[in-house]
């Protein structure tokens, strides 16, 4: 049994003075420890999430593994979208050739989860991220997971950062401002100018000014000033570890969003970074599916290849899980070659990460003049009519499975997501 | 109220969408967290803790900076200290007379009427246009003009005390010459839903009797065709436009376009487009871009000729445009359409929904309510047919969008044939308990919205939220009182402003239902507000380069723009019916404001006589006035405020310490400037 004094001493001076450094910088103590840790309870090692999300409803579902077994499903005619054999870990499937561009080590931890989002309306991406009413207090999934992951990862802030997802993300109900890659670059830039050399002096003076304002402030004013002062301290403590990486940013496009996301993870700023990788966008009038869908699939997969190469380079591949969740999928057949319409009934979430078991989860079934996702057997991951993950709960099941793959403790996942169940077949 | 609205929406749709709405769930509003304090996960204040009233001087300072970006003057502070919130209505009138107020209101209205956030791609998509070949700089000027036009219209309505419902019903818009040309062009080159030209509407083409648009290569400068000849029907070179450079082989022989495609070519040519060849200067002068004036759009009388888009000389200073295309209120402007491009599948549902959000603060499918589509789409469009699962979800949306469809195709041109396009001749607007009204076209929709009882509440809430950066409850008795006063004053926006600014719902002088429920927040200044504040206080035009017209040079300009973009903005999103400014002073805000101030230090402080903050010597006689100016103008603390002296002393100590550390006189003052510029009151609302 430790005395309070011993406990305090260990907190402040133990492990290389982590506590003191945390006090000095305003950063959480876990920020200074190397890597994330698994809990004693046996939960998976926590992961950072790099999330690609878009309200456009990209046709990523239309050419994902699991859609090439039914010859009536329409795919672009370009060679890169032609059917081929794809190895996903121990699973062999028919899939678009473009997915073979992913290196084997990435494919060995890639899962294609077929489900529905139950909406065909662009503005409903925030609702889809709330699992269409199945999250507690209508909190967005990235927000709920961020709250669970931040203390375990020791990130500077709990809130997700939207690098390329616009201002659609919210945290505890408040819209999160986007942070473009160029802005991140200039925020982290350090120079050796005469003005920069006076930074510490200015920091102290700012604290003095704030103390003066605080003296007669109301409760809300004092809380605001405390928050701002803490943010200033944290900001000053960041940046050195990724200076070379962010220096390469010279645009706000997907390429640079990926760089910025990796930099934020490496700096342990946030547990969740949101970007936007296009796989064809809102392609209603994409004649022959050749103007948007086919080229964007090639560039989209290439962006993923680069993301994982960058994570490898920075030794983060085992610490980061990638997921792609859009507002809805698109019709697989109904509009023929004219382009694709919105589908409320089918969407594919792509997950890649250390705790993801490679393969295809669920599948499609003809419905009316198009297709729908199916019920799933959680143990095998196969599309199974009457499976223990009914279609109606497939979105929640995806959410719970992603939570588990991120290393969010099961009780936290269950508390955040109502309905559905973890699909163990998707978990390593 | 969220629960009431949720239940109402549920009643409206009658449970027809397959049951995924669980009335047992807490309605989101949004996410069920009553935000109090400052951090987004800050717990609400403990129950029973006494309300912490805000001093009237701070409430006044917040209102003034919101309206003008300026700091409170000493006489204003004294009046507020003496009379409390009672002084505010008079001060509001004084502030509204300042030129800065007009500019701030323009930004506020451009945002609230959803006329901003435009891109060239969005405009091209909405109108099947191709702005890519326009002359350098013209695209940016065009987009910024589009964004500004209705905001200027709304400011005129507001400051002249005309009924603010005119923002829905007006047919008079503040335009410059290029926008007048645009409206006339859109009227002369209509397109169907599928994007093909609707040739019946190409009246100018008929009148020109097949004269082709011709691009002519001018081998010498003297060969250039004067614009007056290009648009003179009696000239042999009528509709001929020259270009000078021909770097590409295909350009050397010029080009000819006949039929409907010739009309967009002429429109593009006015802005310098030479169809893939090197652009020429546009025909519009700087004066044309700045000749803003009210222009009334009216239908032609029998036999009357419509306005001709290429007749630029006639459109300069025109106060009237004769067009068949109906233009009414904020929701038929090209900027609004380009914000919310629709298509044959969506078929103006997005237009109708965003119109409702702006006009009444409500969405057909509010974010508080989630309906799942589970058995939809068995056939194309079937989910909206009678008896299908989702028909009730469309019960109010579909008839409303028909009113827009009657006037506009999904490519945002005038619809010429209702029967051909299978659009009903009449439609109904009924929403949120108001009596259903039958009508035809956007004019009738505008009237129905203007008469809707929610209009006054929506704008009371919107203004309250903009001032407090927090949710305001539309059933708060204070909001109800304000809305009644606004209605009773024939929707005079100035009355609304006075009532909102003096109300405890924004002054936080006393608790209200809103503060009981939502708490009180101090908020960061959003990007536009902070940049406008710095622009005014430093005297540097477009200091963050948000309009691409910064007076800063080179690197400082780029850095300021990038850093400003890291600050949270006050924007709108599709389907979002609760426009709330950002409030959290997070890591990136803190870092961004300091970096931005560092980037501006050189422009703000030097030793020259025209410097905003002049550094000449260490003598107290030189230094003290500059520091006092920083305290008042930059930090916003009036001289009579009890904090003023202490803050000035802190700045003085910093300057002295910087000198001791080896900084020059100028550098020491620059460092002091950064402190003042990045201090909490300088970058926040409500301190």
PDB file of C-alpha atoms in Angstrom, chain B residues 116-312:
ATOM      1  CA  UNK B 116     -20.650  32.234 -48.947  1.00  0.00           C
ATOM      2  CA  UNK B 117     -18.265  29.309 -49.189  1.00  0.00           C
ATOM      3  CA  UNK B 118     -18.410  29.411 -52.996  1.00  0.00           C
ATOM      4  CA  UNK B 119     -15.980  27.722 -55.289  1.00  0.00           C
ATOM      5  CA  UNK B 120     -15.586  27.844 -59.033  1.00  0.00           C
ATOM      6  CA  UNK B 121     -16.333  24.133 -59.228  1.00  0.00           C
ATOM      7  CA  UNK B 122     -19.596  24.580 -57.326  1.00  0.00           C
ATOM      8  CA  UNK B 123     -20.695  27.407 -59.603  1.00  0.00           C
ATOM      9  CA  UNK B 124     -19.786  25.422 -62.708  1.00  0.00           C
ATOM     10  CA  UNK B 125     -21.707  22.418 -61.422  1.00  0.00           C
ATOM     11  CA  UNK B 126     -24.784  24.402 -60.496  1.00  0.00           C
ATOM     12  CA  UNK B 127     -25.051  26.298 -63.791  1.00  0.00           C
ATOM     13  CA  UNK B 128     -23.246  23.994 -66.199  1.00  0.00           C
ATOM     14  CA  UNK B 129     -20.741  26.766 -66.614  1.00  0.00           C
ATOM     15  CA  UNK B 130     -17.010  26.773 -67.303  1.00  0.00           C
ATOM     16  CA  UNK B 131     -15.300  29.656 -65.619  1.00  0.00           C
ATOM     17  CA  UNK B 132     -11.886  28.054 -66.048  1.00  0.00           C
ATOM     18  CA  UNK B 133     -10.885  30.082 -69.105  1.00  0.00           C
ATOM     19  CA  UNK B 134     -11.683  33.505 -67.708  1.00  0.00           C
ATOM     20  CA  UNK B 135      -9.015  36.163 -67.475  1.00  0.00           C
ATOM     21  CA  UNK B 136      -6.759  36.200 -64.415  1.00  0.00           C
ATOM     22  CA  UNK B 137      -8.421  37.594 -61.335  1.00  0.00           C
ATOM     23  CA  UNK B 138     -11.907  37.699 -62.832  1.00  0.00           C
ATOM     24  CA  UNK B 139     -13.016  34.392 -61.323  1.00  0.00           C
ATOM     25  CA  UNK B 140     -12.093  35.500 -57.806  1.00  0.00           C
ATOM     26  CA  UNK B 141     -13.780  38.871 -58.270  1.00  0.00           C
ATOM     27  CA  UNK B 142     -16.836  37.129 -59.642  1.00  0.00           C
ATOM     28  CA  UNK B 143     -17.122  34.701 -56.716  1.00  0.00           C
ATOM     29  CA  UNK B 144     -16.588  37.438 -54.142  1.00  0.00           C
ATOM     30  CA  UNK B 145     -19.244  39.555 -55.900  1.00  0.00           C
ATOM     31  CA  UNK B 146     -21.692  36.671 -55.838  1.00  0.00           C
ATOM     32  CA  UNK B 147     -21.085  36.238 -52.121  1.00  0.00           C
ATOM     33  CA  UNK B 148     -21.487  39.938 -51.404  1.00  0.00           C
ATOM     34  CA  UNK B 149     -24.553  40.727 -53.483  1.00  0.00           C
ATOM     35  CA  UNK B 150     -27.335  39.443 -51.275  1.00  0.00           C
ATOM     36  CA  UNK B 151     -25.507  40.401 -48.099  1.00  0.00           C
ATOM     37  CA  UNK B 152     -25.492  43.990 -49.355  1.00  0.00           C
ATOM     38  CA  UNK B 153     -29.168  43.641 -50.228  1.00  0.00           C
ATOM     39  CA  UNK B 154     -29.972  42.466 -46.709  1.00  0.00           C
ATOM     40  CA  UNK B 155     -27.904  45.235 -45.115  1.00  0.00           C
ATOM     41  CA  UNK B 156     -29.862  47.814 -47.093  1.00  0.00           C
ATOM     42  CA  UNK B 157     -33.146  46.284 -45.949  1.00  0.00           C
ATOM     43  CA  UNK B 158     -31.953  46.124 -42.342  1.00  0.00           C
ATOM     44  CA  UNK B 159     -30.460  49.598 -42.025  1.00  0.00           C
ATOM     45  CA  UNK B 160     -33.279  51.338 -43.880  1.00  0.00           C
ATOM     46  CA  UNK B 161     -35.742  49.814 -41.430  1.00  0.00           C
ATOM     47  CA  UNK B 162     -37.693  48.023 -44.135  1.00  0.00           C
ATOM     48  CA  UNK B 163     -39.476  44.817 -43.093  1.00  0.00           C
ATOM     49  CA  UNK B 164     -36.810  42.183 -42.793  1.00  0.00           C
ATOM     50  CA  UNK B 165     -39.234  39.726 -44.406  1.00  0.00           C
ATOM     51  CA  UNK B 166     -38.212  41.477 -47.616  1.00  0.00           C
ATOM     52  CA  UNK B 167     -35.122  39.308 -47.531  1.00  0.00           C
ATOM     53  CA  UNK B 168     -37.561  36.609 -48.631  1.00  0.00           C
ATOM     54  CA  UNK B 169     -39.758  38.563 -50.985  1.00  0.00           C
ATOM     55  CA  UNK B 170     -37.595  41.262 -52.501  1.00  0.00           C
ATOM     56  CA  UNK B 171     -37.116  41.468 -56.236  1.00  0.00           C
ATOM     57  CA  UNK B 172     -34.578  44.241 -55.864  1.00  0.00           C
ATOM     58  CA  UNK B 173     -30.999  43.136 -55.397  1.00  0.00           C
ATOM     59  CA  UNK B 174     -27.809  45.045 -54.879  1.00  0.00           C
ATOM     60  CA  UNK B 175     -25.728  44.173 -57.947  1.00  0.00           C
ATOM     61  CA  UNK B 176     -22.635  45.328 -59.762  1.00  0.00           C
ATOM     62  CA  UNK B 177     -22.414  45.325 -63.538  1.00  0.00           C
ATOM     63  CA  UNK B 178     -20.899  41.836 -63.955  1.00  0.00           C
ATOM     64  CA  UNK B 179     -23.687  40.351 -61.818  1.00  0.00           C
ATOM     65  CA  UNK B 180     -26.320  42.212 -63.816  1.00  0.00           C
ATOM     66  CA  UNK B 181     -24.744  40.644 -66.911  1.00  0.00           C
ATOM     67  CA  UNK B 182     -24.863  37.239 -65.245  1.00  0.00           C
ATOM     68  CA  UNK B 183     -28.575  37.444 -64.426  1.00  0.00           C
ATOM     69  CA  UNK B 184     -29.380  38.574 -67.958  1.00  0.00           C
ATOM     70  CA  UNK B 185     -27.256  35.765 -69.401  1.00  0.00           C
ATOM     71  CA  UNK B 186     -28.918  33.085 -67.274  1.00  0.00           C
ATOM     72  CA  UNK B 187     -32.239  34.377 -68.589  1.00  0.00           C
ATOM     73  CA  UNK B 188     -31.116  34.058 -72.210  1.00  0.00           C
ATOM     74  CA  UNK B 189     -29.584  30.574 -72.143  1.00  0.00           C
ATOM     75  CA  UNK B 190     -31.919  28.268 -70.220  1.00  0.00           C
ATOM     76  CA  UNK B 191     -31.153  24.606 -69.702  1.00  0.00           C
ATOM     77  CA  UNK B 192     -33.386  21.676 -68.972  1.00  0.00           C
ATOM     78  CA  UNK B 193     -33.108  19.331 -66.007  1.00  0.00           C
ATOM     79  CA  UNK B 194     -30.694  17.122 -67.901  1.00  0.00           C
ATOM     80  CA  UNK B 195     -28.421  20.073 -68.663  1.00  0.00           C
ATOM     81  CA  UNK B 196     -29.241  20.301 -72.365  1.00  0.00           C
ATOM     82  CA  UNK B 197     -30.044  23.765 -73.719  1.00  0.00           C
ATOM     83  CA  UNK B 198     -33.757  24.509 -73.761  1.00  0.00           C
ATOM     84  CA  UNK B 199     -33.748  26.072 -77.192  1.00  0.00           C
ATOM     85  CA  UNK B 200     -37.232  27.549 -76.877  1.00  0.00           C
ATOM     86  CA  UNK B 201     -35.829  29.966 -74.369  1.00  0.00           C
ATOM     87  CA  UNK B 202     -32.868  31.181 -76.430  1.00  0.00           C
ATOM     88  CA  UNK B 203     -34.598  34.372 -77.452  1.00  0.00           C
ATOM     89  CA  UNK B 204     -31.390  36.228 -78.210  1.00  0.00           C
ATOM     90  CA  UNK B 205     -30.331  33.487 -80.580  1.00  0.00           C
ATOM     91  CA  UNK B 206     -33.596  33.783 -82.458  1.00  0.00           C
ATOM     92  CA  UNK B 207     -33.221  37.529 -82.586  1.00  0.00           C
ATOM     93  CA  UNK B 208     -29.663  37.276 -83.883  1.00  0.00           C
ATOM     94  CA  UNK B 209     -30.922  34.912 -86.622  1.00  0.00           C
ATOM     95  CA  UNK B 210     -28.142  32.431 -86.459  1.00  0.00           C
ATOM     96  CA  UNK B 211     -25.217  34.828 -86.423  1.00  0.00           C
ATOM     97  CA  UNK B 212     -22.387  32.630 -85.177  1.00  0.00           C
ATOM     98  CA  UNK B 213     -20.060  33.327 -82.307  1.00  0.00           C
ATOM     99  CA  UNK B 214     -16.656  33.602 -83.859  1.00  0.00           C
ATOM    100  CA  UNK B 215     -13.200  33.651 -82.315  1.00  0.00           C
ATOM    101  CA  UNK B 216     -10.770  35.534 -84.502  1.00  0.00           C
ATOM    102  CA  UNK B 217      -7.007  35.429 -84.176  1.00  0.00           C
ATOM    103  CA  UNK B 218      -5.623  38.969 -84.128  1.00  0.00           C
ATOM    104  CA  UNK B 219      -2.126  38.705 -85.520  1.00  0.00           C
ATOM    105  CA  UNK B 220      -1.282  42.227 -84.374  1.00  0.00           C
ATOM    106  CA  UNK B 221      -2.593  44.374 -81.554  1.00  0.00           C
ATOM    107  CA  UNK B 222      -4.202  46.645 -84.117  1.00  0.00           C
ATOM    108  CA  UNK B 223      -6.216  43.730 -85.428  1.00  0.00           C
ATOM    109  CA  UNK B 224      -8.077  43.346 -82.169  1.00  0.00           C
ATOM    110  CA  UNK B 225     -11.806  43.797 -82.568  1.00  0.00           C
ATOM    111  CA  UNK B 226     -13.151  46.604 -80.388  1.00  0.00           C
ATOM    112  CA  UNK B 227     -15.799  45.355 -77.963  1.00  0.00           C
ATOM    113  CA  UNK B 228     -18.266  47.949 -79.261  1.00  0.00           C
ATOM    114  CA  UNK B 229     -18.130  46.270 -82.675  1.00  0.00           C
ATOM    115  CA  UNK B 230     -18.491  42.808 -81.193  1.00  0.00           C
ATOM    116  CA  UNK B 231     -21.865  43.710 -79.737  1.00  0.00           C
ATOM    117  CA  UNK B 232     -23.115  45.984 -82.515  1.00  0.00           C
ATOM    118  CA  UNK B 233     -25.699  44.078 -84.589  1.00  0.00           C
ATOM    119  CA  UNK B 234     -25.087  46.409 -87.525  1.00  0.00           C
ATOM    120  CA  UNK B 235     -21.384  45.633 -87.638  1.00  0.00           C
ATOM    121  CA  UNK B 236     -20.023  42.895 -89.921  1.00  0.00           C
ATOM    122  CA  UNK B 237     -17.996  41.790 -86.931  1.00  0.00           C
ATOM    123  CA  UNK B 238     -21.049  41.393 -84.687  1.00  0.00           C
ATOM    124  CA  UNK B 239     -20.393  38.502 -82.248  1.00  0.00           C
ATOM    125  CA  UNK B 240     -16.778  38.286 -83.324  1.00  0.00           C
ATOM    126  CA  UNK B 241     -14.273  38.305 -80.465  1.00  0.00           C
ATOM    127  CA  UNK B 242     -10.559  38.485 -81.061  1.00  0.00           C
ATOM    128  CA  UNK B 243      -7.647  36.951 -79.250  1.00  0.00           C
ATOM    129  CA  UNK B 244      -4.039  37.876 -79.575  1.00  0.00           C
ATOM    130  CA  UNK B 245      -1.866  35.026 -78.398  1.00  0.00           C
ATOM    131  CA  UNK B 246      -1.927  31.643 -80.086  1.00  0.00           C
ATOM    132  CA  UNK B 247       0.538  29.362 -78.412  1.00  0.00           C
ATOM    133  CA  UNK B 248      -1.430  26.338 -79.468  1.00  0.00           C
ATOM    134  CA  UNK B 249      -1.810  25.293 -83.079  1.00  0.00           C
ATOM    135  CA  UNK B 250      -5.509  24.765 -82.772  1.00  0.00           C
ATOM    136  CA  UNK B 251      -5.941  28.399 -81.786  1.00  0.00           C
ATOM    137  CA  UNK B 252      -4.392  29.900 -84.913  1.00  0.00           C
ATOM    138  CA  UNK B 253      -7.401  29.411 -87.096  1.00  0.00           C
ATOM    139  CA  UNK B 254      -9.836  30.749 -84.536  1.00  0.00           C
ATOM    140  CA  UNK B 255     -13.124  28.984 -83.933  1.00  0.00           C
ATOM    141  CA  UNK B 256     -16.763  29.269 -84.784  1.00  0.00           C
ATOM    142  CA  UNK B 257     -19.746  28.201 -82.718  1.00  0.00           C
ATOM    143  CA  UNK B 258     -23.345  28.226 -83.877  1.00  0.00           C
ATOM    144  CA  UNK B 259     -26.622  27.559 -82.156  1.00  0.00           C
ATOM    145  CA  UNK B 260     -27.232  27.388 -78.411  1.00  0.00           C
ATOM    146  CA  UNK B 261     -23.601  26.705 -77.567  1.00  0.00           C
ATOM    147  CA  UNK B 262     -22.664  30.094 -79.010  1.00  0.00           C
ATOM    148  CA  UNK B 263     -24.471  31.948 -76.212  1.00  0.00           C
ATOM    149  CA  UNK B 264     -22.336  30.680 -73.309  1.00  0.00           C
ATOM    150  CA  UNK B 265     -19.312  31.387 -75.478  1.00  0.00           C
ATOM    151  CA  UNK B 266     -20.290  35.030 -75.727  1.00  0.00           C
ATOM    152  CA  UNK B 267     -20.871  35.193 -71.979  1.00  0.00           C
ATOM    153  CA  UNK B 268     -17.437  33.728 -71.312  1.00  0.00           C
ATOM    154  CA  UNK B 269     -15.874  36.065 -73.861  1.00  0.00           C
ATOM    155  CA  UNK B 270     -17.037  39.078 -71.864  1.00  0.00           C
ATOM    156  CA  UNK B 271     -14.872  37.824 -68.994  1.00  0.00           C
ATOM    157  CA  UNK B 272     -11.919  37.161 -71.291  1.00  0.00           C
ATOM    158  CA  UNK B 273     -12.499  33.486 -72.080  1.00  0.00           C
ATOM    159  CA  UNK B 274     -11.235  32.533 -75.516  1.00  0.00           C
ATOM    160  CA  UNK B 275     -12.233  28.877 -75.402  1.00  0.00           C
ATOM    161  CA  UNK B 276      -8.978  27.170 -74.671  1.00  0.00           C
ATOM    162  CA  UNK B 277      -6.799  29.858 -76.218  1.00  0.00           C
ATOM    163  CA  UNK B 278      -4.989  32.529 -74.265  1.00  0.00           C
ATOM    164  CA  UNK B 279      -7.491  34.660 -72.349  1.00  0.00           C
ATOM    165  CA  UNK B 280      -7.962  38.306 -73.226  1.00  0.00           C
ATOM    166  CA  UNK B 281      -8.628  41.064 -70.701  1.00  0.00           C
ATOM    167  CA  UNK B 282     -12.219  41.098 -69.547  1.00  0.00           C
ATOM    168  CA  UNK B 283     -14.491  43.914 -70.676  1.00  0.00           C
ATOM    169  CA  UNK B 284     -15.218  44.840 -67.071  1.00  0.00           C
ATOM    170  CA  UNK B 285     -13.308  47.647 -65.429  1.00  0.00           C
ATOM    171  CA  UNK B 286     -12.512  48.040 -61.759  1.00  0.00           C
ATOM    172  CA  UNK B 287     -15.371  50.529 -61.641  1.00  0.00           C
ATOM    173  CA  UNK B 288     -17.774  47.912 -63.029  1.00  0.00           C
ATOM    174  CA  UNK B 289     -16.914  45.538 -60.202  1.00  0.00           C
ATOM    175  CA  UNK B 290     -17.525  48.265 -57.654  1.00  0.00           C
ATOM    176  CA  UNK B 291     -20.647  50.002 -58.986  1.00  0.00           C
ATOM    177  CA  UNK B 292     -22.985  48.344 -56.483  1.00  0.00           C
ATOM    178  CA  UNK B 293     -26.547  49.649 -56.633  1.00  0.00           C
ATOM    179  CA  UNK B 294     -30.050  48.280 -56.146  1.00  0.00           C
ATOM    180  CA  UNK B 295     -31.426  46.718 -59.313  1.00  0.00           C
ATOM    181  CA  UNK B 296     -35.019  45.583 -59.646  1.00  0.00           C
ATOM    182  CA  UNK B 297     -35.670  42.430 -61.602  1.00  0.00           C
ATOM    183  CA  UNK B 298     -39.070  42.435 -63.278  1.00  0.00           C
ATOM    184  CA  UNK B 299     -40.888  40.424 -65.910  1.00  0.00           C
ATOM    185  CA  UNK B 300     -41.215  41.921 -69.393  1.00  0.00           C
ATOM    186  CA  UNK B 301     -44.459  43.628 -70.305  1.00  0.00           C
ATOM    187  CA  UNK B 302     -46.244  42.419 -73.376  1.00  0.00           C
ATOM    188  CA  UNK B 303     -44.011  42.903 -76.367  1.00  0.00           C
ATOM    189  CA  UNK B 304     -41.217  44.363 -74.281  1.00  0.00           C
ATOM    190  CA  UNK B 305     -37.663  43.322 -75.078  1.00  0.00           C
ATOM    191  CA  UNK B 306     -35.702  41.739 -72.268  1.00  0.00           C
ATOM    192  CA  UNK B 307     -32.323  42.957 -71.048  1.00  0.00           C
ATOM    193  CA  UNK B 308     -29.482  41.866 -73.317  1.00  0.00           C
ATOM    194  CA  UNK B 309     -26.577  40.390 -71.387  1.00  0.00           C
ATOM    195  CA  UNK B 310     -23.864  41.364 -73.821  1.00  0.00           C
ATOM    196  CA  UNK B 311     -24.967  44.985 -73.938  1.00  0.00           C
ATOM    197  CA  UNK B 312     -22.596  45.897 -71.127  1.00  0.00           C
TER     198      UNK B 312
END
